[in-house]
Coordinates of N, CA and C and ligand atoms in Angstrom, one line a residue:
M1 N -59.3 27.7 115.2 CA -59.2 28.7 116.3 C -58.0 28.2 117.2
E2 N -57.8 26.9 117.4 CA -56.6 26.4 118.2 C -55.3 26.7 117.6
N3 N -55.3 27.0 116.3 CA -54.0 27.4 115.6 C -53.6 28.9 115.8
L4 N -54.6 29.6 116.3 CA -54.3 31.1 116.4 C -53.4 31.3 117.6
D5 N -52.4 32.2 117.4 CA -51.5 32.6 118.5 C -52.1 33.9 119.1
L6 N -52.7 33.7 120.3 CA -53.4 34.8 120.9 C -52.5 35.9 121.4
N7 N -51.2 35.6 121.4 CA -50.3 36.7 121.7 C -49.9 37.6 120.5
R8 N -50.3 37.1 119.4 CA -49.9 37.9 118.2 C -51.1 38.3 117.3
L9 N -52.1 38.7 118.1 CA -53.4 39.2 117.4 C -53.2 40.7 117.0
P10 N -53.8 41.1 115.9 CA -53.8 42.5 115.6 C -54.7 43.2 116.7
K11 N -54.2 44.4 117.1 CA -55.0 45.1 118.1 C -56.3 45.7 117.4
H12 N -56.1 46.0 116.1 CA -57.1 46.8 115.4 C -57.4 46.1 114.0
I13 N -58.6 45.7 113.8 CA -58.9 45.2 112.4 C -59.9 46.1 111.8
A14 N -59.7 46.4 110.5 CA -60.7 47.3 109.8 C -61.3 46.4 108.7
I15 N -62.6 46.6 108.4 CA -63.2 45.7 107.4 C -64.0 46.6 106.4
I16 N -63.8 46.3 105.1 CA -64.7 46.8 104.1 C -65.7 45.7 103.8
M17 N -66.9 46.0 104.2 CA -68.0 44.9 104.1 C -68.6 45.0 102.7
D18 N -68.0 44.3 101.8 CA -68.5 44.5 100.4 C -69.2 43.2 99.9
G19 N -70.1 43.4 98.9 CA -70.8 42.3 98.3 C -72.2 42.0 98.6
N20 N -72.8 42.9 99.4 CA -74.2 42.7 99.8 C -75.1 42.7 98.6
G21 N -74.9 43.7 97.7 CA -75.7 43.8 96.5 C -75.6 42.6 95.6
R22 N -74.4 42.2 95.3 CA -74.2 41.0 94.4 C -74.8 39.8 95.1
W23 N -74.6 39.6 96.4 CA -75.1 38.4 97.1 C -76.6 38.3 96.9
A24 N -77.3 39.5 97.0 CA -78.8 39.5 96.9 C -79.2 39.2 95.4
Q25 N -78.5 39.9 94.5 CA -78.8 39.8 93.1 C -78.6 38.4 92.6
E26 N -77.6 37.7 93.1 CA -77.3 36.3 92.7 C -78.5 35.4 93.2
K27 N -79.2 35.9 94.2 CA -80.4 35.1 94.7 C -81.7 35.6 94.1
G28 N -81.6 36.5 93.1 CA -82.8 37.1 92.5 C -83.5 38.0 93.4
Q29 N -82.8 38.6 94.4 CA -83.5 39.5 95.3 C -83.0 40.9 95.1
D30 N -83.7 41.8 95.8 CA -83.4 43.2 95.8 C -82.1 43.5 96.6
R31 N -81.4 44.5 96.3 CA -80.1 44.8 97.0 C -80.3 44.9 98.5
L32 N -81.4 45.5 98.9 CA -81.6 45.7 100.3 C -81.7 44.4 101.1
Y33 N -82.1 43.4 100.4 CA -82.2 42.0 101.0 C -80.7 41.6 101.4
G34 N -79.8 42.0 100.6 CA -78.4 41.7 100.9 C -77.9 42.5 102.1
H35 N -78.3 43.8 102.2 CA -77.8 44.6 103.3 C -78.5 44.0 104.6
F36 N -79.7 43.6 104.5 CA -80.4 43.1 105.7 C -79.7 41.8 106.2
H37 N -79.2 41.0 105.3 CA -78.5 39.8 105.7 C -77.0 40.1 106.1
G38 N -76.5 41.3 105.6 CA -75.2 41.7 106.1 C -75.2 42.0 107.5
V39 N -76.3 42.4 108.1 CA -76.4 42.7 109.5 C -76.1 41.4 110.4
Q40 N -76.5 40.3 109.9 CA -76.2 39.0 110.6 C -74.7 38.8 110.7
S41 N -74.0 39.2 109.6 CA -72.5 39.0 109.6 C -71.9 40.0 110.5
V42 N -72.5 41.2 110.6 CA -71.9 42.3 111.5 C -72.1 41.7 112.9
R43 N -73.2 41.2 113.3 CA -73.4 40.6 114.6 C -72.4 39.5 114.9
N44 N -72.3 38.6 114.0 CA -71.4 37.4 114.1 C -70.0 37.9 114.3
I45 N -69.5 38.8 113.5 CA -68.1 39.2 113.5 C -67.8 40.1 114.7
V46 N -68.7 40.9 115.2 CA -68.5 41.7 116.4 C -68.4 40.7 117.6
E47 N -69.3 39.8 117.6 CA -69.2 38.8 118.7 C -67.9 38.0 118.7
A48 N -67.5 37.6 117.5 CA -66.3 36.8 117.3 C -65.1 37.6 117.7
A49 N -65.0 38.9 117.3 CA -63.8 39.7 117.5 C -63.7 39.9 119.0
S50 N -64.8 40.1 119.7 CA -64.9 40.4 121.1 C -64.4 39.1 121.9
E51 N -64.9 38.0 121.5 CA -64.5 36.7 122.1 C -63.0 36.4 121.9
I52 N -62.5 36.6 120.7 CA -61.1 36.3 120.4 C -60.1 37.3 121.1
G53 N -60.6 38.5 121.5 CA -59.8 39.4 122.2 C -59.2 40.5 121.4
I54 N -59.9 40.8 120.3 CA -59.5 42.0 119.5 C -60.0 43.3 120.2
K55 N -59.1 44.3 120.2 CA -59.4 45.5 121.0 C -60.2 46.5 120.2
Y56 N -59.9 46.6 118.9 CA -60.6 47.6 118.1 C -61.0 47.0 116.8
L57 N -62.3 47.3 116.4 CA -62.8 46.8 115.1 C -63.5 48.0 114.4
T58 N -63.0 48.3 113.2 CA -63.7 49.4 112.4 C -64.4 48.8 111.3
L59 N -65.7 49.1 111.1 CA -66.5 48.6 110.0 C -66.9 49.7 109.1
Y60 N -66.6 49.6 107.8 CA -67.0 50.6 106.8 C -68.5 50.3 106.4
A61 N -69.4 51.0 106.9 CA -70.8 50.8 106.7 C -71.4 51.6 105.6
F62 N -70.9 52.8 105.4 CA -71.5 53.7 104.4 C -70.5 54.8 104.0
S63 N -70.1 54.9 102.7 CA -69.1 55.9 102.3 C -69.8 57.2 101.9
T64 N -69.0 58.2 101.8 CA -69.5 59.5 101.3 C -70.1 59.3 99.9
E65 N -69.4 58.4 99.1 CA -69.8 58.2 97.7 C -71.1 57.4 97.7
N66 N -71.4 56.6 98.7 CA -72.7 55.8 98.8 C -73.9 56.7 98.8
W67 N -73.8 58.0 99.1 CA -74.9 58.9 99.1 C -75.5 59.0 97.6
D68 N -74.6 58.7 96.6 CA -75.1 58.8 95.2 C -75.8 57.6 94.7
R69 N -76.0 56.6 95.6 CA -76.8 55.4 95.2 C -78.3 55.8 95.0
P70 N -79.1 54.9 94.3 CA -80.5 55.2 94.2 C -81.1 55.6 95.5
A71 N -82.0 56.6 95.5 CA -82.6 57.1 96.7 C -83.3 56.0 97.6
A72 N -83.9 55.0 97.0 CA -84.6 54.0 97.7 C -83.6 53.1 98.5
E73 N -82.4 52.9 97.9 CA -81.4 52.1 98.6 C -80.8 52.9 99.8
V74 N -80.5 54.2 99.5 CA -80.0 55.0 100.6 C -81.0 55.1 101.8
A75 N -82.3 55.3 101.5 CA -83.3 55.4 102.5 C -83.4 54.0 103.3
G76 N -83.3 53.0 102.5 CA -83.4 51.6 103.1 C -82.2 51.4 104.0
L77 N -81.0 51.8 103.6 CA -79.8 51.6 104.4 C -79.9 52.4 105.7
M78 N -80.4 53.7 105.6 CA -80.5 54.6 106.7 C -81.5 54.0 107.8
S79 N -82.6 53.4 107.3 CA -83.5 52.9 108.3 C -83.0 51.6 108.9
L80 N -82.2 50.8 108.1 CA -81.5 49.6 108.6 C -80.5 50.0 109.7
F81 N -79.8 51.1 109.5 CA -78.8 51.5 110.5 C -79.5 51.9 111.8
V82 N -80.5 52.7 111.7 CA -81.2 53.2 112.9 C -81.8 52.0 113.6
D83 N -82.5 51.1 112.9 CA -83.1 49.9 113.5 C -82.1 49.0 114.2
T84 N -81.0 48.7 113.4 CA -80.0 47.8 113.9 C -79.4 48.4 115.1
I85 N -78.9 49.6 115.0 CA -78.2 50.2 116.2 C -79.1 50.3 117.4
S86 N -80.3 50.7 117.2 CA -81.2 50.8 118.4 C -81.5 49.4 119.0
K87 N -81.7 48.4 118.1 CA -82.0 47.1 118.6 C -80.8 46.4 119.3
E88 N -79.6 46.7 118.8 CA -78.4 46.0 119.2 C -77.8 46.6 120.5
V89 N -78.1 47.8 120.7 CA -77.3 48.5 121.8 C -77.4 47.8 123.2
P90 N -78.6 47.3 123.6 CA -78.6 46.6 124.9 C -77.6 45.4 124.9
D91 N -77.6 44.6 123.8 CA -76.7 43.4 123.8 C -75.2 43.9 123.8
L92 N -74.9 44.9 123.0 CA -73.6 45.4 122.9 C -73.1 45.9 124.3
H93 N -74.0 46.6 124.9 CA -73.7 47.2 126.3 C -73.5 46.0 127.3
K94 N -74.3 45.0 127.2 CA -74.2 43.8 128.1 C -72.8 43.2 127.9
N95 N -72.3 43.2 126.6 CA -71.0 42.6 126.3 C -69.9 43.6 126.5
N96 N -70.1 44.7 127.1 CA -69.0 45.6 127.5 C -68.4 46.3 126.2
I97 N -69.2 46.3 125.1 CA -68.6 46.9 123.9 C -68.9 48.4 123.8
K98 N -67.8 49.2 123.4 CA -67.9 50.6 123.4 C -68.1 51.0 121.9
L99 N -69.1 51.8 121.6 CA -69.4 52.2 120.2 C -68.9 53.6 119.9
H100 N -68.3 53.7 118.7 CA -67.9 55.0 118.2 C -68.4 55.1 116.7
F101 N -68.7 56.4 116.3 CA -69.0 56.6 114.9 C -68.1 57.6 114.3
I102 N -67.6 57.3 113.1 CA -66.7 58.3 112.4 C -67.3 58.6 111.0
G103 N -67.1 59.8 110.6 CA -67.6 60.2 109.2 C -68.3 61.6 109.3
N104 N -68.9 62.0 108.2 CA -69.6 63.3 108.1 C -71.0 63.0 108.6
L105 N -71.2 62.9 109.9 CA -72.5 62.5 110.5 C -73.5 63.6 110.3
S106 N -73.1 64.8 110.0 CA -74.0 66.0 109.8 C -75.0 65.7 108.6
L107 N -74.5 64.8 107.7 CA -75.4 64.5 106.5 C -76.5 63.5 106.8
L108 N -76.4 62.9 108.0 CA -77.4 61.8 108.3 C -78.8 62.4 108.7
P109 N -79.8 61.6 108.4 CA -81.2 62.1 108.9 C -81.2 62.2 110.4
D110 N -82.1 63.1 110.9 CA -82.1 63.3 112.4 C -82.3 62.1 113.2
D111 N -83.2 61.1 112.8 CA -83.4 59.9 113.6 C -82.1 59.1 113.7
A112 N -81.3 59.1 112.7 CA -80.1 58.3 112.7 C -79.1 59.0 113.6
K113 N -79.0 60.4 113.5 CA -78.1 61.1 114.4 C -78.4 60.8 115.9
L114 N -79.7 60.8 116.2 CA -80.2 60.6 117.6 C -79.8 59.2 118.0
A115 N -80.0 58.2 117.1 CA -79.7 56.8 117.5 C -78.2 56.6 117.8
L116 N -77.4 57.3 116.9 CA -76.0 57.2 117.1 C -75.5 57.8 118.4
E117 N -76.1 59.0 118.7 CA -75.7 59.7 119.9 C -76.1 58.9 121.1
Q118 N -77.3 58.3 121.1 CA -77.7 57.5 122.3 C -76.8 56.3 122.4
A119 N -76.5 55.6 121.3 CA -75.7 54.4 121.4 C -74.3 54.7 121.9
T120 N -73.7 55.9 121.5 CA -72.4 56.3 121.9 C -72.4 56.6 123.4
Q121 N -73.5 57.3 123.8 CA -73.6 57.7 125.2 C -73.8 56.5 126.1
T122 N -74.7 55.6 125.7 CA -75.0 54.4 126.6 C -73.7 53.5 126.8
T123 N -72.9 53.4 125.8 CA -71.8 52.5 125.9 C -70.5 53.2 126.2
S124 N -70.5 54.5 126.6 CA -69.3 55.3 126.7 C -68.3 54.8 127.8
K125 N -68.9 54.1 128.8 CA -68.0 53.7 129.9 C -67.5 52.3 129.8
N126 N -67.9 51.6 128.7 CA -67.5 50.2 128.5 C -66.0 50.1 128.3
T127 N -65.5 48.9 128.6 CA -64.0 48.8 128.6 C -63.6 47.6 127.7
G128 N -64.6 46.9 127.0 CA -64.2 45.8 126.1 C -63.9 46.3 124.7
L129 N -64.3 45.5 123.7 CA -64.1 45.8 122.3 C -64.6 47.2 122.0
E130 N -63.7 48.0 121.3 CA -64.2 49.3 120.8 C -64.6 49.1 119.3
L131 N -65.9 49.3 119.1 CA -66.5 49.1 117.8 C -66.7 50.4 117.1
I132 N -65.9 50.6 116.0 CA -66.0 51.9 115.3 C -66.7 51.7 114.0
I133 N -67.8 52.5 113.8 CA -68.6 52.3 112.6 C -68.3 53.6 111.7
A134 N -67.8 53.3 110.5 CA -67.6 54.4 109.6 C -68.8 54.6 108.8
L135 N -69.5 55.8 108.9 CA -70.8 56.1 108.3 C -70.7 57.4 107.7
S136 N -71.1 57.5 106.4 CA -70.9 58.7 105.7 C -69.5 59.2 105.8
Y137 N -68.6 58.2 105.7 CA -67.2 58.4 105.9 C -66.4 58.3 104.5
S138 N -65.4 59.2 104.4 CA -64.4 59.0 103.3 C -63.1 59.6 103.9
S139 N -62.0 58.9 103.5 CA -60.7 59.3 104.0 C -60.3 60.7 103.5
R140 N -60.6 61.0 102.3 CA -60.3 62.3 101.8 C -61.0 63.4 102.5
W141 N -62.3 63.1 102.8 CA -63.1 64.1 103.6 C -62.4 64.3 104.9
E142 N -62.1 63.2 105.6 CA -61.5 63.2 106.9 C -60.1 64.0 106.9
L143 N -59.3 63.8 105.8 CA -58.0 64.5 105.7 C -58.3 66.0 105.5
I144 N -59.3 66.3 104.8 CA -59.5 67.8 104.5 C -60.0 68.4 105.9
Q145 N -60.8 67.7 106.6 CA -61.2 68.3 107.9 C -60.0 68.5 108.8
A146 N -59.1 67.5 108.8 CA -57.9 67.6 109.7 C -57.0 68.8 109.2
I147 N -56.9 68.9 107.9 CA -56.0 70.0 107.4 C -56.6 71.4 107.8
K148 N -57.9 71.5 107.7 CA -58.6 72.7 108.0 C -58.3 73.1 109.5
N149 N -58.4 72.1 110.4 CA -58.2 72.3 111.8 C -56.8 72.7 112.1
I150 N -55.8 72.1 111.4 CA -54.4 72.5 111.6 C -54.2 73.9 111.0
A151 N -54.8 74.2 109.8 CA -54.6 75.5 109.2 C -55.1 76.6 110.2
E152 N -56.2 76.3 110.9 CA -56.8 77.2 111.8 C -55.9 77.5 113.0
M153 N -55.2 76.4 113.5 CA -54.3 76.6 114.6 C -53.1 77.5 114.1
V154 N -52.7 77.3 112.9 CA -51.5 78.1 112.3 C -52.0 79.5 112.2
H155 N -53.2 79.7 111.7 CA -53.8 81.0 111.5 C -53.9 81.8 112.8
L156 N -54.3 81.0 113.9 CA -54.5 81.7 115.2 C -53.1 81.9 115.9
G157 N -52.1 81.3 115.3 CA -50.7 81.5 115.9 C -50.4 80.5 117.0
T158 N -51.3 79.4 117.2 CA -51.0 78.4 118.3 C -50.1 77.3 117.8
L159 N -49.9 77.3 116.5 CA -49.0 76.2 115.9 C -48.1 76.8 114.8
A160 N -46.8 76.5 114.9 CA -45.9 76.9 113.9 C -45.9 75.9 112.8
P161 N -45.9 76.3 111.5 CA -45.8 75.2 110.4 C -44.6 74.3 110.6
A162 N -43.5 74.8 111.1 CA -42.3 73.9 111.3 C -42.6 72.8 112.4
D163 N -43.6 73.0 113.2 CA -43.9 72.0 114.3 C -44.9 71.0 113.9
I164 N -45.3 71.0 112.6 CA -46.3 70.0 112.2 C -45.6 68.7 111.9
K165 N -46.1 67.7 112.7 CA -45.5 66.4 112.6 C -46.6 65.3 112.3
E166 N -46.2 64.1 112.2 CA -47.2 63.0 112.0 C -48.2 63.1 113.2
A167 N -47.7 63.3 114.4 CA -48.6 63.3 115.6 C -49.6 64.4 115.5
T168 N -49.2 65.6 114.8 CA -50.2 66.7 114.7 C -51.4 66.3 113.8
L169 N -51.0 65.6 112.7 CA -52.1 65.2 111.8 C -52.9 64.1 112.4
E170 N -52.2 63.1 113.1 CA -53.0 62.0 113.7 C -54.0 62.5 114.8
A171 N -53.5 63.6 115.5 CA -54.4 64.1 116.5 C -55.7 64.8 115.9
A172 N -55.5 65.2 114.7 CA -56.6 65.9 114.0 C -57.6 65.0 113.3
L173 N -57.2 63.7 113.2 CA -58.1 62.7 112.5 C -59.2 62.2 113.4
S174 N -60.3 61.7 112.8 CA -61.4 61.2 113.6 C -61.0 59.9 114.3
T175 N -59.9 59.4 114.0 CA -59.4 58.1 114.6 C -58.4 58.4 115.7
S176 N -58.3 59.6 116.1 CA -57.1 60.0 117.0 C -57.1 59.1 118.3
A177 N -58.2 58.6 118.7 CA -58.3 57.8 119.9 C -57.9 56.3 119.7
F178 N -57.6 56.0 118.5 CA -57.4 54.5 118.2 C -56.1 54.3 117.6
P179 N -55.4 53.1 117.8 CA -54.2 52.8 117.1 C -54.5 52.5 115.7
D180 N -53.5 52.6 114.8 CA -53.8 52.3 113.4 C -54.2 50.8 113.2
P181 N -55.0 50.5 112.3 CA -55.4 49.1 112.0 C -54.1 48.3 111.5
E182 N -54.0 47.1 112.0 CA -52.8 46.3 111.6 C -53.3 45.3 110.5
L183 N -54.6 45.1 110.4 CA -55.1 44.2 109.4 C -56.4 44.8 108.8
M184 N -56.4 44.9 107.4 CA -57.6 45.4 106.7 C -58.1 44.2 105.9
I185 N -59.4 43.9 106.1 CA -60.1 42.8 105.3 C -61.1 43.5 104.4
R186 N -61.1 43.0 103.1 CA -62.1 43.4 102.2 C -62.8 42.1 101.6
T187 N -64.1 42.1 101.7 CA -64.8 40.9 101.2 C -65.2 41.1 99.7
S188 N -65.6 40.0 99.1 CA -66.3 40.0 97.8 C -65.4 40.3 96.6
G189 N -64.1 40.0 96.7 CA -63.2 39.9 95.5 C -62.9 41.3 94.9
E190 N -63.0 42.4 95.6 CA -62.5 43.7 95.0 C -61.2 44.0 95.7
Y191 N -60.2 44.4 94.9 CA -58.9 44.7 95.4 C -58.6 46.2 95.5
R192 N -59.4 46.9 96.3 CA -59.3 48.3 96.4 C -59.4 48.8 97.8
I193 N -59.0 50.0 98.1 CA -59.1 50.5 99.5 C -60.3 51.5 99.5
S194 N -60.8 52.0 98.4 CA -62.0 52.8 98.3 C -62.1 53.9 99.3
N195 N -61.1 54.7 99.4 CA -61.2 55.9 100.2 C -61.5 55.6 101.7
F196 N -60.9 54.5 102.2 CA -61.1 54.1 103.6 C -59.7 54.2 104.3
L197 N -59.7 55.0 105.3 CA -58.5 55.1 106.3 C -57.2 55.1 105.5
L198 N -57.1 56.0 104.5 CA -55.9 56.0 103.6 C -54.6 56.3 104.4
Y199 N -54.6 57.2 105.4 CA -53.5 57.5 106.2 C -53.2 56.4 107.2
Q200 N -54.3 55.9 107.8 CA -54.1 54.9 108.9 C -53.7 53.5 108.5
L201 N -53.9 53.2 107.2 CA -53.6 51.9 106.7 C -52.2 51.8 106.2
A202 N -51.4 52.8 106.4 CA -50.0 52.8 105.8 C -49.3 51.5 106.0
Y203 N -49.3 50.9 107.2 CA -48.6 49.7 107.4 C -49.5 48.4 107.6
A204 N -50.7 48.6 107.3 CA -51.7 47.4 107.6 C -51.4 46.3 106.6
E205 N -51.6 45.1 107.1 CA -51.6 43.9 106.2 C -53.0 43.9 105.5
L206 N -53.0 43.7 104.2 CA -54.3 43.7 103.5 C -54.7 42.3 103.1
Y207 N -55.9 42.0 103.4 CA -56.4 40.6 103.2 C -57.7 40.7 102.4
F208 N -57.7 40.0 101.2 CA -58.9 40.1 100.4 C -59.5 38.6 100.2
T209 N -60.8 38.6 100.3 CA -61.4 37.2 100.1 C -62.6 37.4 99.1
E210 N -62.8 36.3 98.4 CA -63.9 36.3 97.5 C -65.3 36.2 98.2
T211 N -65.3 35.8 99.4 CA -66.6 35.6 100.2 C -67.4 36.9 100.2
R212 N -68.6 36.8 99.9 CA -69.5 38.0 100.0 C -69.8 38.3 101.5
W213 N -69.9 39.6 101.8 CA -70.1 40.0 103.2 C -71.2 39.2 103.9
P214 N -72.4 39.0 103.3 CA -73.5 38.2 104.0 C -73.1 36.8 104.4
D215 N -72.1 36.3 103.7 CA -71.6 34.9 104.0 C -70.4 34.9 105.0
F216 N -69.9 36.0 105.3 CA -68.6 36.1 106.1 C -69.0 35.8 107.6
R217 N -68.3 34.9 108.2 CA -68.6 34.4 109.5 C -67.3 34.3 110.3
K218 N -67.4 33.9 111.6 CA -66.2 33.8 112.5 C -65.1 32.9 111.9
K219 N -65.4 31.8 111.2 CA -64.4 31.0 110.6 C -63.6 31.7 109.5
D220 N -64.3 32.6 108.8 CA -63.6 33.4 107.8 C -62.7 34.5 108.5
L221 N -63.1 35.0 109.6 CA -62.3 36.0 110.3 C -61.0 35.2 110.9
I222 N -61.2 34.0 111.4 CA -60.1 33.2 111.9 C -59.1 32.9 110.7
E223 N -59.6 32.6 109.5 CA -58.7 32.4 108.4 C -57.9 33.6 108.1
A224 N -58.5 34.8 108.1 CA -57.8 36.1 107.9 C -56.8 36.3 108.9
L225 N -57.1 36.0 110.2 CA -56.1 36.1 111.3 C -54.9 35.2 111.1
L226 N -55.2 34.0 110.7 CA -54.1 33.0 110.5 C -53.2 33.5 109.4
D227 N -53.8 34.0 108.3 CA -53.0 34.6 107.2 C -52.2 35.7 107.7
F228 N -52.8 36.6 108.5 CA -52.0 37.7 109.1 C -50.8 37.2 109.9
Q229 N -51.0 36.2 110.7 CA -50.0 35.7 111.6 C -48.9 35.0 110.8
S230 N -49.2 34.6 109.5 CA -48.1 34.0 108.7 C -47.2 35.0 108.0
R231 N -47.6 36.3 108.1 CA -46.8 37.3 107.4 C -45.7 37.9 108.3
E232 N -44.7 38.4 107.7 CA -43.6 39.1 108.4 C -43.8 40.6 108.2
R233 N -44.0 41.3 109.3 CA -44.3 42.7 109.3 C -42.9 43.4 109.5
R234 N -42.4 44.1 108.5 CA -41.0 44.6 108.5 C -40.9 46.1 108.7
F235 N -42.0 46.8 108.5 CA -42.0 48.3 108.6 C -40.8 49.0 108.0
G236 N -40.5 48.5 106.8 CA -39.4 49.1 106.0 C -38.0 48.6 106.4
K237 N -37.9 47.7 107.5 CA -36.6 47.1 107.8 C -36.3 45.9 107.0
T238 N -35.2 45.2 107.2 CA -34.9 44.0 106.6 C -35.4 42.8 107.4
S239 N -35.5 41.7 106.8 CA -36.0 40.5 107.6 C -35.0 40.2 108.7
V240 N -33.6 40.3 108.4 CA -32.6 40.0 109.4 C -32.8 40.9 110.6
Q241 N -33.0 42.2 110.4 CA -33.2 43.2 111.5 C -34.3 42.8 112.3
I242 N -35.4 42.3 111.7 CA -36.6 42.0 112.5 C -36.3 40.8 113.4
H243 N -35.5 39.8 112.8 CA -35.3 38.6 113.6 C -34.2 38.7 114.7
T244 N -33.3 39.8 114.5 CA -32.3 40.0 115.5 C -32.5 41.2 116.4
N245 N -33.7 41.8 116.2 CA -34.1 43.0 116.9 C -33.0 44.1 116.8
D246 N -32.4 44.2 115.6 CA -31.3 45.1 115.4 C -31.8 46.5 115.0
Ligands
FPP1 C1 -71.4 47.1 100.4 O1 -72.0 46.2 99.6 C2 -72.2 47.3 101.7 C3 -72.8 48.5 102.0 C4 -72.7 49.7 101.2 C5 -73.6 48.6 103.3 C6 -73.1 47.8 104.4 C7 -74.1 47.8 105.5 C8 -74.4 46.7 106.3 C9 -73.6 45.4 106.3 C10 -75.6 46.9 107.2 C11 -75.4 46.9 108.6 C12 -74.3 47.7 109.2 C13 -74.4 48.2 110.4 C14 -73.1 48.7 111.0 C15 -75.6 48.3 111.3 P1 -72.5 46.7 98.2 O2 -73.8 47.1 98.3 O3 -71.5 47.6 97.6 O4 -72.4 45.3 97.4 P2 -72.0 45.1 95.8 O5 -70.6 45.6 95.6 O6 -72.2 43.7 95.6 O7 -73.0 45.9 95.0

């Protein structure tokens, strides 16, 4: 922690929390046992990110594709989300954390929708860490929604096709209120983005670790941050330009 440069932290970290199933199976347990333990990592990393001074943290909790998992696993995950969110809200609120949910939330069961609405409402005035949970989310789904909204504006005559810019698309995404992630972490040794924030991750530094999500803790987050700080972010420029501000 003392080696971290607190002036060069990413404002926004996005995490693909992978490996719960394998972690459980390696212990001879049911996959849901892994998700249950994954919640401890969520708690630990949210607390650590808030302490370190990260402003935005996005966690990929459930993808659109995850709806195709066995029904018992989907049902178990849904009740885990409802339980965890309802149970954690008082603590999150006390720690000044503001919750957001992105994704196709209309597909969620009613009790989950209610828990999310209440959690968003309760924490809406908080000014600390902004915790964004991607639930029933996929980037292609999000892009299609954005394109439909833009097409509608063109259809109504409020937007000329020639005026469509990056900012137009960004404003139509579910992440319009947040800056792009500067660091994306994926646990458990898979080297993929899996339909997560495809537009927003354009310039993110990607960090992959073999550690399974239920084992991922504050020290692992700090390792990822140290790795991030060792990289040179050039945004298409040359190294000389970056060092001379040219
Ligand atoms: C991926 O591991 C993980 C998930 C699909 C679920 C993540 C959910 C949690 C960590 C629970 C708590 C979250 C919140 C925000 C309350 P996997 O099942 O794909 O693992 P595998 O690749 O080893 O099979």
